[in-house]
Amino acid sequence: MRIAVAGKGGAGKTTIAATTARLFARRGFAVHAIDDDPNPNLSAALGVAPEQAAALRRAPREEIMEEVADASGHATLRLKRPFSEVLATYGVRGPDGVDVLTMTGLLGAGKG
Ligand SMILES: Nc1ncnc2c1ncn2[C@@H]1O[C@H](COP(=O)(O)OP(=O)(O)OP(=O)(O)O)[C@@H](O)[C@H]1O
Ligand SMILES: [Mg+2]
């Protein structure tokens, strides 16, 4: 199951996402929490220790994903490497065993 949390600024997306992730993990599900906020703070909301959070490296989209077109020419993104490898390279394991990945961050001025 994949759950995406998006919406208005300051509405509680990160709080809900982190709490939901930990509750699913406590119930025995394997949970991968992916932060795609340009100002990433999901790891803090999950309770990842600061020294562990410092080891989190942004998973560069261009290195881990590629665009492929299906038979009708519709473009989709797919992983270039196994997800477990991406997690091991860029992620950390937080409280309750939730794996955390950061997909973006402040990439520089004028980047949108
Ligand atoms: N149910 C709630 N009741 C009261 N305060 C809340 C609740 N949920 C979140 N908050 C608080 O509201 C603030 C914004 O929450 P949060 O960071 O989760 O929002 P967000 O939608 O992820 O924001 P952003 O758009 O900046 O990423 C935080 O200070 C958080 O502690
Ligand atoms: Mg947020």
Short mmCIF file of C-alpha atoms and ligand atoms in Angstrom, two decimals:
data_model
loop_
_atom_site.label_atom_id
_atom_site.label_comp_id
_atom_site.label_asym_id
_atom_site.label_seq_id
_atom_site.Cartn_x
_atom_site.Cartn_y
_atom_site.Cartn_z
CA MET A 1 0.00 0.00 0.00
CA ARG A 2 1.23 3.50 -0.81
CA ILE A 3 -0.04 6.58 1.00
CA ALA A 4 0.83 10.07 -0.24
CA VAL A 5 0.23 13.05 2.03
CA ALA A 6 -0.01 16.41 0.29
CA GLY A 7 -1.89 19.65 0.78
CA LYS A 8 -1.95 23.12 2.23
CA GLY A 9 1.07 24.44 4.16
CA GLY A 10 1.01 23.93 7.91
CA ALA A 11 -2.10 21.73 7.83
CA GLY A 12 -0.42 18.88 9.72
CA LYS A 13 0.80 16.68 6.82
CA THR A 14 4.15 15.82 8.37
CA THR A 15 2.66 15.15 11.81
CA ILE A 16 -0.02 12.84 10.38
CA ALA A 17 2.46 11.11 8.03
CA ALA A 18 4.99 10.42 10.79
CA THR A 19 2.38 9.23 13.29
CA THR A 20 0.72 6.98 10.71
CA ALA A 21 4.10 5.54 9.69
CA ARG A 22 5.01 4.63 13.25
CA LEU A 23 1.60 3.14 14.02
CA PHE A 24 1.77 0.89 10.93
CA ALA A 25 5.33 -0.15 11.87
CA ARG A 26 4.22 -1.01 15.42
CA ARG A 27 1.56 -3.25 13.91
CA GLY A 28 4.26 -5.19 12.08
CA PHE A 29 4.17 -3.63 8.63
CA ALA A 30 7.41 -2.77 6.82
CA VAL A 31 7.21 1.03 6.48
CA HIS A 32 9.28 3.23 4.18
CA ALA A 33 8.68 6.92 4.85
CA ILE A 34 9.76 9.20 2.00
CA ASP A 35 10.11 12.95 2.52
CA ASP A 36 9.65 15.01 -0.64
CA ASP A 37 9.29 18.39 1.05
CA PRO A 38 11.85 21.00 -0.12
CA ASN A 39 12.24 21.81 3.59
CA PRO A 40 12.45 18.22 4.84
CA ASN A 41 11.52 17.54 8.46
CA LEU A 42 9.84 14.12 8.36
CA SER A 43 12.80 12.46 10.07
CA ALA A 44 12.48 14.85 13.03
CA ALA A 45 8.73 14.21 13.23
CA LEU A 46 9.43 10.46 13.21
CA GLY A 47 11.80 10.89 16.16
CA VAL A 48 15.00 10.00 14.30
CA ALA A 49 17.98 10.91 16.50
CA PRO A 50 19.86 14.03 15.31
CA GLU A 51 23.11 12.12 14.71
CA GLN A 52 21.23 9.59 12.60
CA ALA A 53 19.37 12.32 10.73
CA ALA A 54 22.74 13.89 9.90
CA ALA A 55 23.60 10.68 8.03
CA LEU A 56 20.54 11.03 5.81
CA ARG A 57 21.60 11.91 2.29
CA ARG A 58 19.23 13.22 -0.34
CA ALA A 59 18.50 10.45 -2.81
CA PRO A 60 19.12 12.23 -6.14
CA ARG A 61 16.14 11.64 -8.41
CA GLU A 62 18.31 11.50 -11.54
CA GLU A 63 20.50 8.77 -10.03
CA ILE A 64 17.76 6.50 -8.79
CA MET A 65 14.91 7.03 -11.26
CA GLU A 66 14.44 7.11 -14.99
CA GLU A 67 11.61 8.10 -17.24
CA VAL A 68 10.21 5.37 -19.46
CA ALA A 69 7.44 5.51 -22.00
CA ASP A 70 4.82 2.77 -22.27
CA ALA A 71 3.42 1.44 -25.56
CA SER A 72 1.06 4.42 -25.88
CA GLY A 73 3.89 6.90 -25.31
CA HIS A 74 2.75 7.77 -21.78
CA ALA A 75 5.83 8.57 -19.66
CA THR A 76 6.24 7.18 -16.14
CA LEU A 77 9.08 7.13 -13.64
CA ARG A 78 10.65 3.89 -12.48
CA LEU A 79 13.51 2.99 -10.16
CA LYS A 80 16.86 2.26 -11.78
CA ARG A 81 18.11 0.33 -8.74
CA PRO A 82 16.41 -2.05 -6.32
CA PHE A 83 14.60 -0.07 -3.63
CA SER A 84 16.47 -1.94 -0.87
CA GLU A 85 19.76 -0.68 -2.36
CA VAL A 86 18.48 2.90 -2.49
CA LEU A 87 17.41 2.66 1.14
CA ALA A 88 20.76 1.21 2.23
CA THR A 89 22.66 3.97 0.40
CA TYR A 90 20.62 7.03 1.34
CA GLY A 91 18.23 6.10 4.13
CA VAL A 92 18.26 5.54 7.86
CA ARG A 93 16.15 3.31 10.10
CA GLY A 94 14.25 5.30 12.72
CA PRO A 95 12.14 4.47 15.79
CA ASP A 96 9.78 1.48 15.48
CA GLY A 97 11.88 0.37 12.49
CA VAL A 98 10.51 2.97 10.06
CA ASP A 99 12.92 3.43 7.15
CA VAL A 100 13.31 7.07 6.11
CA LEU A 101 14.41 8.50 2.77
CA THR A 102 14.74 12.16 1.78
CA MET A 103 14.11 12.87 -1.88
CA THR A 104 14.67 16.58 -2.01
CA GLY A 105 15.84 19.59 -0.04
CA LEU A 106 17.00 23.13 -0.62
CA LEU A 107 18.76 22.71 -3.94
CA GLY A 108 19.85 26.31 -4.38
CA ALA A 109 18.45 29.74 -5.15
CA GLY A 110 15.94 30.03 -7.98
CA LYS A 111 15.35 26.27 -8.22
CA GLY A 112 11.65 26.51 -7.46
N1 LIG B 1 -3.79 17.97 15.24
C1 LIG B 1 -3.02 18.99 15.58
N2 LIG B 1 -3.37 19.84 16.55
C2 LIG B 1 -2.60 20.90 16.88
N3 LIG B 1 -1.40 21.19 16.29
C3 LIG B 1 -1.01 20.37 15.31
C4 LIG B 1 -1.78 19.23 14.90
N4 LIG B 1 -1.13 18.61 13.87
C5 LIG B 1 0.00 19.33 13.69
N5 LIG B 1 0.07 20.37 14.54
C6 LIG B 1 1.15 21.39 14.61
O1 LIG B 1 0.96 22.25 13.51
C7 LIG B 1 2.24 22.63 12.98
C8 LIG B 1 2.30 22.23 11.52
O2 LIG B 1 2.27 20.79 11.44
P1 LIG B 1 3.07 20.01 10.32
O3 LIG B 1 4.50 20.44 10.30
O4 LIG B 1 2.78 18.56 10.51
O5 LIG B 1 2.32 20.57 9.03
P2 LIG B 1 2.70 20.41 7.49
O6 LIG B 1 1.41 20.38 6.76
O7 LIG B 1 3.62 19.25 7.31
O8 LIG B 1 3.47 21.78 7.25
P3 LIG B 1 4.41 22.19 6.00
O9 LIG B 1 3.44 22.57 4.89
O10 LIG B 1 5.18 23.35 6.52
O11 LIG B 1 5.25 20.99 5.64
C9 LIG B 1 3.29 21.93 13.84
O12 LIG B 1 3.73 22.87 14.81
C10 LIG B 1 2.53 20.78 14.46
O13 LIG B 1 3.08 20.43 15.70
MG MG B 2 5.52 19.21 6.45
#
